[in-house]
Coordinates of C-alpha atoms and ligand atoms in Angstrom, one line a residue:
M1 CA -24.6 -35.4 25.0
T2 CA -21.3 -33.7 24.2
Q3 CA -20.6 -33.3 20.5
E4 CA -17.4 -32.1 19.0
L5 CA -17.2 -30.4 15.7
T6 CA -14.1 -31.2 13.8
S7 CA -12.8 -28.4 11.7
P8 CA -13.8 -27.8 9.0
S9 CA -17.1 -29.4 8.0
P10 CA -17.1 -31.0 4.5
A11 CA -17.7 -28.7 1.6
P12 CA -21.2 -29.1 0.0
Q13 CA -21.0 -30.5 -3.5
A14 CA -23.4 -28.5 -5.7
P15 CA -21.9 -25.9 -8.1
A16 CA -21.5 -22.4 -6.9
P17 CA -24.0 -19.8 -8.0
H18 CA -23.2 -17.5 -10.8
R19 CA -22.0 -14.2 -9.6
G20 CA -23.8 -11.3 -11.2
P21 CA -23.3 -7.5 -11.4
G22 CA -21.2 -5.8 -8.7
W23 CA -19.0 -8.9 -8.6
W24 CA -16.3 -6.9 -6.8
R25 CA -18.5 -5.8 -3.9
D26 CA -18.0 -9.0 -2.0
A27 CA -15.2 -10.6 -4.1
V28 CA -12.4 -12.6 -2.5
I29 CA -9.3 -11.5 -4.3
Y30 CA -6.1 -13.6 -4.1
Q31 CA -2.8 -11.8 -4.3
V32 CA -0.2 -13.6 -6.4
Y33 CA 3.3 -12.4 -5.8
V34 CA 4.4 -13.6 -9.2
R35 CA 8.1 -14.0 -8.3
S36 CA 7.3 -16.4 -5.4
F37 CA 4.2 -18.3 -6.6
A38 CA 5.3 -21.0 -9.1
D39 CA 8.4 -21.3 -11.3
S40 CA 7.7 -23.0 -14.7
N41 CA 11.2 -23.0 -16.2
G42 CA 13.5 -23.9 -13.3
D43 CA 15.3 -20.6 -12.9
G44 CA 14.2 -20.3 -9.3
I45 CA 11.9 -17.4 -10.0
G46 CA 8.1 -17.6 -10.2
D47 CA 6.7 -16.6 -13.6
L48 CA 3.4 -16.1 -15.6
R49 CA 3.4 -19.7 -17.0
G50 CA 3.8 -20.9 -13.4
V51 CA 0.7 -19.0 -12.4
C52 CA -1.2 -20.3 -15.4
G53 CA -0.3 -23.9 -14.4
R54 CA -1.7 -23.3 -11.0
L55 CA -5.1 -21.7 -12.0
P56 CA -6.9 -25.0 -11.1
Y57 CA -5.6 -24.7 -7.6
L58 CA -6.9 -21.1 -7.3
K59 CA -10.2 -22.1 -8.8
A60 CA -10.5 -25.0 -6.3
L61 CA -9.6 -22.7 -3.5
G62 CA -12.7 -20.7 -4.4
V63 CA -11.5 -17.2 -5.0
D64 CA -13.2 -14.8 -7.4
A65 CA -10.1 -13.0 -8.8
V66 CA -6.4 -12.9 -8.7
W67 CA -4.3 -9.8 -8.4
L68 CA -0.9 -10.2 -10.0
T69 CA 2.0 -8.1 -8.6
P70 CA 4.1 -6.2 -11.3
F71 CA 5.5 -8.4 -14.1
Y72 CA 6.5 -5.5 -16.3
A73 CA 10.0 -5.0 -17.8
S74 CA 12.0 -3.8 -14.8
P75 CA 15.5 -3.8 -13.4
Q76 CA 13.9 -5.3 -10.3
A77 CA 15.3 -2.7 -7.9
D78 CA 12.1 -3.0 -5.9
G79 CA 10.6 -6.3 -6.9
G80 CA 9.2 -4.9 -10.1
Y81 CA 7.7 -1.8 -8.6
D82 CA 10.3 0.0 -10.7
V83 CA 8.9 -0.3 -14.2
A84 CA 11.0 0.4 -17.3
D85 CA 8.4 -0.5 -19.9
Y86 CA 4.7 -0.7 -18.9
R87 CA 3.7 -2.5 -22.1
A88 CA 6.3 -5.3 -21.9
V89 CA 6.6 -8.3 -19.7
D90 CA 10.0 -8.8 -18.0
P91 CA 11.7 -11.9 -19.5
L92 CA 12.2 -13.1 -15.9
F93 CA 8.4 -13.6 -15.8
G94 CA 7.7 -14.6 -19.4
S95 CA 6.4 -12.7 -22.5
L96 CA 3.4 -10.7 -23.5
D97 CA 1.9 -13.9 -25.1
D98 CA 2.2 -15.6 -21.7
A99 CA 0.3 -12.7 -20.1
R100 CA -2.4 -13.0 -22.8
D101 CA -2.6 -16.7 -22.3
L102 CA -2.9 -16.3 -18.5
I103 CA -5.7 -13.8 -18.8
G104 CA -7.5 -16.0 -21.2
A105 CA -7.0 -19.2 -19.1
A106 CA -8.1 -17.4 -15.9
H107 CA -11.3 -16.1 -17.7
D108 CA -12.0 -19.6 -18.9
A109 CA -11.7 -20.8 -15.3
G110 CA -14.1 -18.1 -14.2
L111 CA -11.5 -16.1 -12.4
R112 CA -11.0 -12.3 -13.0
V113 CA -7.5 -10.8 -13.3
I114 CA -6.4 -7.6 -11.7
I115 CA -2.9 -6.3 -12.4
D116 CA -0.7 -3.8 -10.6
I117 CA -0.1 -0.4 -12.1
V118 CA 2.6 1.8 -10.8
P119 CA 1.9 5.5 -11.6
N120 CA 3.7 7.3 -8.8
H121 CA 7.2 6.5 -10.1
T122 CA 9.0 4.6 -12.9
S123 CA 12.3 2.9 -13.0
D124 CA 15.3 5.2 -13.5
R125 CA 15.9 3.0 -16.6
H126 CA 12.6 4.1 -18.1
P127 CA 13.3 5.9 -21.5
W128 CA 11.8 9.1 -20.1
F129 CA 14.2 9.3 -17.3
Q130 CA 17.1 8.3 -19.5
D131 CA 16.6 11.4 -21.7
P132 CA 17.7 14.4 -19.7
A133 CA 15.4 16.9 -21.5
L134 CA 12.3 14.7 -21.2
A135 CA 13.2 13.7 -17.6
R136 CA 13.3 17.4 -16.5
E137 CA 9.7 17.8 -17.6
R138 CA 8.2 14.5 -16.6
Y139 CA 9.8 13.9 -13.2
V140 CA 10.2 16.1 -10.1
F141 CA 13.6 17.9 -10.4
R142 CA 14.6 20.8 -8.2
P143 CA 17.8 22.8 -7.6
G144 CA 19.5 21.9 -4.3
K145 CA 19.8 24.2 -1.3
G146 CA 23.0 25.5 0.2
E147 CA 25.6 27.7 -1.5
R148 CA 26.4 25.3 -4.3
G149 CA 23.1 23.4 -4.3
E150 CA 24.8 20.7 -2.3
L151 CA 21.8 20.1 0.0
P152 CA 18.5 18.4 -0.9
P153 CA 15.7 20.7 -1.9
N154 CA 13.6 19.8 1.2
D155 CA 13.6 17.5 4.2
W156 CA 11.5 14.7 2.9
E157 CA 12.7 11.2 3.6
S158 CA 12.3 8.1 1.4
I159 CA 9.8 5.5 2.7
F160 CA 12.7 3.1 2.4
G161 CA 15.0 5.3 4.6
G162 CA 17.5 8.1 3.8
P163 CA 16.7 11.3 1.9
A164 CA 13.9 11.3 -0.7
W165 CA 16.3 13.2 -3.1
T166 CA 19.2 12.1 -5.2
R167 CA 21.6 14.6 -7.0
T168 CA 22.4 14.0 -10.6
D169 CA 25.7 14.5 -12.4
R170 CA 24.2 17.7 -13.8
G171 CA 23.9 19.0 -10.2
D172 CA 20.1 19.1 -9.8
W173 CA 18.1 16.8 -7.6
Y174 CA 15.2 14.4 -8.3
L175 CA 12.6 13.2 -5.9
H176 CA 12.1 9.5 -5.1
L177 CA 9.6 8.7 -2.3
F178 CA 11.0 5.2 -2.5
A179 CA 14.4 3.9 -3.8
P180 CA 16.7 6.2 -5.9
E181 CA 16.0 3.8 -8.8
Q182 CA 12.3 4.9 -8.6
P183 CA 12.1 8.6 -9.6
D184 CA 8.7 10.2 -8.9
L185 CA 6.7 11.3 -11.9
N186 CA 5.5 14.9 -12.3
W187 CA 1.7 14.6 -12.5
D188 CA 1.5 18.3 -13.3
N189 CA 2.6 17.3 -16.8
P190 CA -0.3 16.3 -19.2
D191 CA 2.1 13.9 -21.0
V192 CA 2.1 11.8 -17.8
H193 CA -1.7 11.7 -17.7
A194 CA -1.9 10.7 -21.4
E195 CA 0.7 8.0 -21.1
F196 CA -1.0 6.3 -18.1
A197 CA -4.4 6.4 -19.8
A198 CA -2.8 4.8 -22.8
I199 CA -1.1 2.1 -20.7
M200 CA -4.4 1.3 -19.0
R201 CA -6.1 1.0 -22.3
F202 CA -3.4 -1.3 -23.5
W203 CA -4.0 -3.8 -20.7
L204 CA -7.8 -3.3 -20.7
D205 CA -7.8 -4.2 -24.4
L206 CA -5.8 -7.3 -23.5
G207 CA -8.7 -8.3 -21.1
V208 CA -7.6 -7.4 -17.6
D209 CA -10.5 -6.8 -15.2
G210 CA -8.9 -4.0 -13.3
F211 CA -5.9 -2.4 -11.7
R212 CA -4.5 -2.3 -8.2
I213 CA -3.1 1.2 -8.2
D214 CA 0.3 1.4 -6.4
V215 CA 0.8 4.4 -4.1
A216 CA -2.6 5.8 -5.3
H217 CA -2.3 8.5 -2.6
G218 CA 1.1 9.8 -3.7
M219 CA 1.0 11.2 -7.3
V220 CA 0.2 14.8 -6.3
K221 CA 2.6 16.7 -4.1
A222 CA 1.8 19.9 -2.1
P223 CA 2.6 23.1 -4.1
G224 CA 6.1 24.3 -3.3
L225 CA 7.1 21.0 -1.8
P226 CA 7.2 22.4 1.7
D227 CA 9.4 21.0 4.5
I228 CA 7.8 18.8 7.0
G229 CA 10.1 19.7 10.0
H230 CA 13.1 18.0 11.4
G231 CA 12.2 14.6 12.7
E232 CA 8.5 15.1 12.1
Q233 CA 7.9 12.8 9.1
A234 CA 8.4 9.5 11.1
R235 CA 6.0 10.8 13.7
L236 CA 3.3 12.0 11.3
V237 CA 3.3 9.3 8.7
G238 CA 0.1 7.3 8.9
S239 CA -1.7 9.8 11.1
Q240 CA -1.6 13.1 9.1
V241 CA -1.8 14.3 5.6
L242 CA 1.8 14.8 4.5
P243 CA 2.9 17.1 1.7
F244 CA 3.5 14.0 -0.5
F245 CA 0.7 11.7 0.6
D246 CA -3.1 11.9 0.4
Q247 CA -3.2 15.4 -1.1
D248 CA -6.7 16.3 -2.3
G249 CA -5.4 16.7 -5.9
V250 CA -5.0 12.9 -6.4
H251 CA -8.8 12.5 -6.6
A252 CA -9.0 14.3 -10.0
I253 CA -6.7 11.6 -11.4
H254 CA -8.8 8.8 -10.0
R255 CA -12.0 10.4 -11.5
T256 CA -10.4 10.3 -15.0
W257 CA -9.4 6.7 -14.5
R258 CA -12.9 5.8 -13.3
R259 CA -14.4 7.3 -16.5
L260 CA -11.8 5.3 -18.5
L261 CA -12.7 2.0 -16.7
D262 CA -16.4 2.6 -17.2
E263 CA -15.9 2.9 -21.0
Y264 CA -15.1 -0.9 -21.0
D265 CA -17.7 -3.6 -20.5
G266 CA -17.5 -6.2 -17.8
E267 CA -17.1 -4.1 -14.7
R268 CA -13.4 -3.4 -14.7
I269 CA -12.3 -2.1 -11.4
G270 CA -9.7 0.2 -9.8
V271 CA -8.4 -0.6 -6.3
A272 CA -6.4 2.0 -4.4
E273 CA -3.3 1.1 -2.5
A274 CA -3.8 4.3 -0.4
W275 CA -2.4 4.8 3.0
A276 CA -4.8 7.5 4.4
P277 CA -4.7 8.8 7.9
S278 CA -8.3 7.9 8.7
A279 CA -11.1 5.7 7.4
E280 CA -13.0 8.9 6.4
R281 CA -10.1 10.1 4.2
L282 CA -9.8 6.6 2.7
A283 CA -13.4 6.6 1.8
L284 CA -12.8 9.7 -0.5
Y285 CA -10.9 7.3 -2.9
V286 CA -14.1 5.2 -3.4
R287 CA -16.7 7.9 -3.9
P288 CA -19.1 6.9 -6.7
D289 CA -17.1 8.6 -9.4
E290 CA -13.7 7.4 -8.2
L291 CA -12.2 3.9 -7.6
H292 CA -14.2 0.8 -6.6
Q293 CA -12.2 -0.3 -3.6
A294 CA -9.4 0.8 -1.4
F295 CA -7.2 -1.4 0.8
N296 CA -8.2 -1.2 4.5
F297 CA -4.8 -0.9 6.1
H298 CA -6.4 0.2 9.3
Y299 CA -7.8 -3.3 9.6
L300 CA -4.5 -4.9 8.8
R301 CA -2.9 -2.9 11.6
A302 CA -5.4 -3.8 14.3
S303 CA -4.1 -6.1 17.0
W304 CA -5.9 -9.2 18.2
D305 CA -8.1 -7.4 20.8
V306 CA -11.9 -7.2 20.9
T307 CA -12.0 -3.4 21.4
E308 CA -9.6 -2.7 18.6
L309 CA -11.2 -5.2 16.2
R310 CA -14.7 -4.1 16.8
G311 CA -13.6 -0.4 16.6
V312 CA -11.9 -0.8 13.3
I313 CA -14.7 -2.9 11.8
D314 CA -17.3 -0.3 12.8
E315 CA -15.2 2.6 11.6
S316 CA -14.5 1.0 8.3
L317 CA -18.2 0.2 7.7
A318 CA -19.3 3.6 8.9
A319 CA -16.8 5.4 6.6
M320 CA -17.9 3.4 3.5
R321 CA -21.6 3.7 4.1
P322 CA -22.0 7.4 2.9
V323 CA -20.1 6.7 -0.3
G324 CA -21.8 3.4 -1.0
A325 CA -18.6 1.5 -1.5
P326 CA -18.0 -1.9 0.1
A327 CA -15.5 -2.2 2.9
T328 CA -12.4 -4.3 2.2
W329 CA -10.4 -6.5 4.6
V330 CA -6.9 -7.6 4.4
L331 CA -4.6 -9.4 6.9
S332 CA -1.4 -10.0 4.9
N333 CA 0.4 -8.8 1.8
H334 CA 3.9 -8.7 0.3
D335 CA 4.8 -5.6 2.3
V336 CA 4.0 -6.7 5.9
V337 CA 4.9 -9.4 8.3
R338 CA 2.6 -12.4 7.6
H339 CA -0.4 -12.3 10.0
R340 CA 0.4 -15.8 11.5
T341 CA 3.5 -14.2 12.9
R342 CA 2.3 -10.6 13.3
L343 CA -0.7 -11.3 15.4
G344 CA 1.5 -13.2 17.9
G345 CA -0.7 -16.2 18.5
G346 CA 0.6 -18.7 16.0
L347 CA -1.5 -20.8 13.7
D348 CA -4.6 -20.9 15.9
R349 CA -4.9 -17.2 15.9
A350 CA -4.1 -16.9 12.2
R351 CA -6.9 -19.3 11.4
A352 CA -9.4 -17.5 13.6
A353 CA -8.4 -14.2 12.1
A354 CA -9.0 -15.6 8.6
L355 CA -12.5 -16.9 9.5
L356 CA -13.4 -13.6 11.2
M357 CA -12.3 -11.6 8.1
L358 CA -14.2 -13.9 5.7
A359 CA -17.4 -13.3 7.8
L360 CA -17.3 -9.5 7.4
P361 CA -19.3 -7.7 4.8
G362 CA -17.4 -6.5 1.8
S363 CA -14.4 -7.8 -0.2
A364 CA -11.5 -9.7 1.2
Y365 CA -7.9 -9.9 0.0
L366 CA -5.9 -13.0 0.6
Y367 CA -2.1 -13.1 0.2
Q368 CA -0.7 -16.2 -1.3
G369 CA 0.4 -18.7 1.3
E370 CA -1.9 -17.5 4.1
E371 CA -4.3 -20.3 3.1
L372 CA -1.4 -22.6 4.0
G373 CA -0.9 -21.0 7.3
L374 CA 2.7 -19.9 6.3
P375 CA 4.6 -18.0 9.0
E376 CA 6.9 -15.1 8.3
V377 CA 10.4 -16.3 7.6
T378 CA 12.4 -14.4 10.2
D379 CA 15.9 -16.0 9.9
L380 CA 16.8 -15.3 6.2
P381 CA 20.5 -14.8 5.9
D382 CA 21.4 -11.2 5.1
E383 CA 23.2 -12.3 1.9
A384 CA 19.9 -13.7 0.6
R385 CA 17.9 -10.6 1.1
Q386 CA 16.7 -8.5 -1.8
D387 CA 14.3 -5.9 -0.4
P388 CA 15.7 -2.4 -1.0
S389 CA 14.3 -1.2 2.3
F390 CA 16.5 -3.7 4.1
F391 CA 19.6 -2.0 2.7
R392 CA 18.5 1.6 3.1
A393 CA 17.3 1.1 6.6
N394 CA 20.5 -0.6 7.6
G395 CA 18.6 -3.7 8.3
Q396 CA 16.7 -2.2 11.2
D397 CA 13.1 -2.5 10.1
G398 CA 10.8 -2.4 7.1
F399 CA 12.4 -5.4 5.3
R400 CA 9.9 -7.5 3.5
D401 CA 11.7 -10.6 2.2
G402 CA 10.4 -12.8 5.0
C403 CA 6.8 -12.7 3.6
R404 CA 8.0 -13.2 0.0
V405 CA 9.6 -16.7 0.4
P406 CA 8.4 -18.9 -2.5
L407 CA 5.3 -21.1 -1.9
P408 CA 5.7 -24.8 -0.9
W409 CA 3.6 -26.9 -3.2
S410 CA 4.7 -30.5 -2.7
G411 CA 7.4 -32.9 -1.5
D412 CA 9.5 -33.0 1.6
L413 CA 12.4 -30.8 0.7
P414 CA 13.0 -27.3 -0.7
P415 CA 12.0 -26.1 -3.2
Y416 CA 8.8 -28.1 -2.4
G417 CA 7.6 -28.2 -5.9
F418 CA 7.9 -24.4 -6.4
G419 CA 10.0 -25.3 -9.5
S420 CA 12.8 -27.6 -10.6
G421 CA 15.7 -25.2 -9.9
G422 CA 15.6 -23.9 -6.3
S423 CA 14.0 -20.7 -5.2
W424 CA 15.2 -17.1 -5.2
L425 CA 14.8 -16.9 -1.5
P426 CA 15.7 -20.0 0.6
Q427 CA 12.7 -21.8 2.0
P428 CA 12.7 -23.2 5.6
A429 CA 13.7 -26.8 6.0
D430 CA 10.5 -27.6 8.1
W431 CA 7.8 -26.6 5.5
A432 CA 7.0 -30.1 4.3
P433 CA 3.8 -30.3 6.5
L434 CA 2.7 -26.9 5.0
T435 CA 2.8 -27.8 1.3
V436 CA -0.4 -27.8 -0.7
E437 CA 0.0 -31.5 -1.3
A438 CA 0.3 -32.3 2.4
Q439 CA -2.7 -30.2 3.3
T440 CA -5.1 -31.1 0.5
G441 CA -7.8 -33.5 1.7
D442 CA -6.8 -33.1 5.4
P443 CA -9.9 -31.8 7.1
G444 CA -7.9 -30.3 9.9
S445 CA -5.6 -28.3 7.5
T446 CA -5.6 -24.6 7.1
L447 CA -6.0 -25.0 3.3
E448 CA -9.2 -27.0 3.8
L449 CA -10.4 -24.4 6.3
Y450 CA -10.0 -21.7 3.7
R451 CA -11.6 -23.8 1.0
T452 CA -14.6 -24.5 3.1
A453 CA -15.0 -20.9 4.3
L454 CA -14.9 -19.6 0.7
D455 CA -17.3 -22.2 -0.4
L456 CA -19.8 -21.3 2.4
R457 CA -19.3 -17.6 1.7
R458 CA -20.5 -18.1 -1.8
R459 CA -23.4 -20.2 -0.9
L460 CA -24.9 -18.3 2.1
P461 CA -26.9 -15.6 0.4
G462 CA -26.0 -12.1 1.6
L463 CA -22.9 -13.2 3.5
G464 CA -20.7 -11.1 1.2
D465 CA -22.0 -7.5 1.1
G466 CA -24.3 -5.8 3.6
E467 CA -24.2 -5.0 7.3
I468 CA -23.4 -6.7 10.6
S469 CA -25.2 -6.5 13.9
W470 CA -23.2 -7.0 17.1
Q471 CA -24.5 -9.4 19.7
P472 CA -23.8 -9.5 23.4
A473 CA -20.7 -11.6 24.1
P474 CA -18.6 -12.6 27.2
E475 CA -15.5 -10.5 27.8
G476 CA -12.8 -11.1 25.3
L477 CA -15.2 -12.5 22.8
L478 CA -16.9 -10.9 19.8
A479 CA -20.3 -12.0 18.4
F480 CA -22.0 -10.7 15.4
R481 CA -24.8 -11.6 13.1
R482 CA -24.7 -11.8 9.3
P483 CA -27.5 -13.1 7.1
G484 CA -28.0 -16.7 8.1
V485 CA -24.8 -16.8 10.2
L486 CA -23.7 -15.8 13.7
C487 CA -20.0 -15.4 14.0
T488 CA -18.2 -15.8 17.4
V489 CA -14.6 -14.9 18.0
N490 CA -12.7 -15.8 21.1
T491 CA -9.6 -13.6 21.3
L492 CA -8.6 -15.0 24.7
G493 CA -5.8 -17.6 25.1
R494 CA -8.2 -19.9 26.8
A495 CA -11.6 -21.6 26.1
A496 CA -14.8 -19.8 26.9
A497 CA -18.4 -21.0 27.4
L498 CA -21.4 -19.4 25.8
P499 CA -25.0 -20.1 25.3
L500 CA -25.4 -22.3 22.2
P501 CA -25.8 -19.8 19.3
G502 CA -27.0 -22.2 16.7
K503 CA -25.8 -25.2 14.7
P504 CA -22.0 -25.0 14.1
L505 CA -21.2 -24.5 10.4
L506 CA -17.5 -24.1 10.5
S507 CA -14.9 -23.5 13.1
S508 CA -11.2 -22.6 13.1
A509 CA -10.8 -25.1 16.0
P510 CA -13.0 -27.8 17.4
V511 CA -15.9 -26.5 19.5
T512 CA -17.7 -28.6 22.2
I513 CA -21.5 -28.6 22.5
D514 CA -23.1 -29.6 25.8
G515 CA -26.9 -29.2 25.8
A516 CA -27.7 -25.5 25.6
S517 CA -24.1 -24.3 25.9
A518 CA -21.0 -24.3 23.7
V519 CA -17.3 -24.1 24.6
V520 CA -15.2 -22.4 22.1
P521 CA -11.4 -22.8 22.3
G522 CA -9.0 -19.9 22.9
D523 CA -8.0 -18.0 19.7
S524 CA -10.8 -19.4 17.6
C525 CA -13.6 -18.3 15.4
T526 CA -16.8 -20.2 14.7
W527 CA -19.6 -19.6 12.2
W528 CA -23.0 -20.8 13.5
A529 CA -26.1 -21.3 11.3
I530 CA -29.0 -19.3 12.7
Ligands
NOJ1 C1 3.7 -0.4 -2.5 C2 4.1 -1.7 -2.9 O1 3.2 -2.7 -2.4 C3 5.5 -1.9 -2.4 O2 5.9 -3.3 -2.6 C4 6.4 -1.0 -3.2 O3 7.7 -1.1 -2.7 C5 5.9 0.4 -3.0 N1 4.5 0.6 -3.2 C6 6.6 1.3 -4.1 O4 6.1 1.1 -5.3
CA2 CA1 10.9 -18.9 -13.8

């Protein structure tokens, strides 16, 4: 008899088990890009009260923690990654009381809260940078080259395009690895260390459960700030240690932060946003006396190909094993093209990729909207764009507004329940079927697929942390065992037959069972009970 499994199977009803020590080792952490999540006051910009109002949604989705992108006081030259006051909430996003309320309400709902901290640079409006005497000590100033100092001190380029140096009215130059409004701090100065320790204590005292550390690989620069070589930076970035990224000296800073985190109860964590040239170098950030997790951008960069996927999964697990840290997995965030679009296979492939990720051992990061299957918005008008990298790269590449379009919650027309006053980036006219409202309760929806997967992940003992064991699979397919589950992935654009692996638990697309064999659709992932 042929039997078809509709996707997903209904969620079991019993309460989820309590999560004990080491909560972060297999946690599913949901990234809230505050500006685009939910707007409580109708100004078109998401805010902390908006997040607070949607906590029941996050709880029902089944995540363990939320990571909030920066909501500090900021001129918003880089979406808040240009901080003017690390102890204040920008009025755009609310108040300190709102932050306190949000942390409390999240905890009441059983959700942990991780906030972003930005230690590599501040805003140029930060009081330290505004005071020329202080600035010279606490940022990276150098005299220019050339007869009259008219040339930058070295050949480094900003990640957003153009030189990494800007000349001041006083004639000297300051370093900014990102926008000119984001001067790099001088981490040779003890005042900088002391200030960041105090900022962390401020937020830990307020109850946050940890920090996502922005540019955790960038604070220390090679002595003498050596040139990289004409045209070399673009070629080497991502594959080599550059004089401004992944210098060994950053690890001493992470060790002090780990000691600080450990002074607090409740397992507060540090997560490195570190772009390291290899999985082995990334593992250095999560040695037992350093941070708890590091984003696995190697995984994010893998294409939808069995050899590449298996390779990066094996490398990631192998690199983490000796340091005892869990691997992490991420498909989308606010800096990259959404994976539904990036992987090139539409919604089917995005759903399959999500189920694959959620079957891997370790901790997974979800980016708001991926659970709705949102695509990248690729046709934003230039006048709507706000990403500084768009302007500095002359619109050629690197722009990130298309993954930051506000979420669709309900209704048929923009702003789809995001707020009552429009949205800071225009939402597509055809997003009505993608709203939370439209997808809730529809067993074929991507939202229900994520909900069921997260629910199963909590219930199947051992599915979070641990190891995987690869199984033989037909060409173009992956198969691996986890405790109680066998996961199959068909990366091909067509259906494939396999010997029936077990009872289907959950599938990103309907599978067909005929006696002792199963047919899995193209671009699909299935979890089988074994
Ligand atoms: C990484 C953040 O994710 C990105 O959005 C930001 O532009 C840079 N760091 C600079 O802070
Ligand atoms: Ca608002």
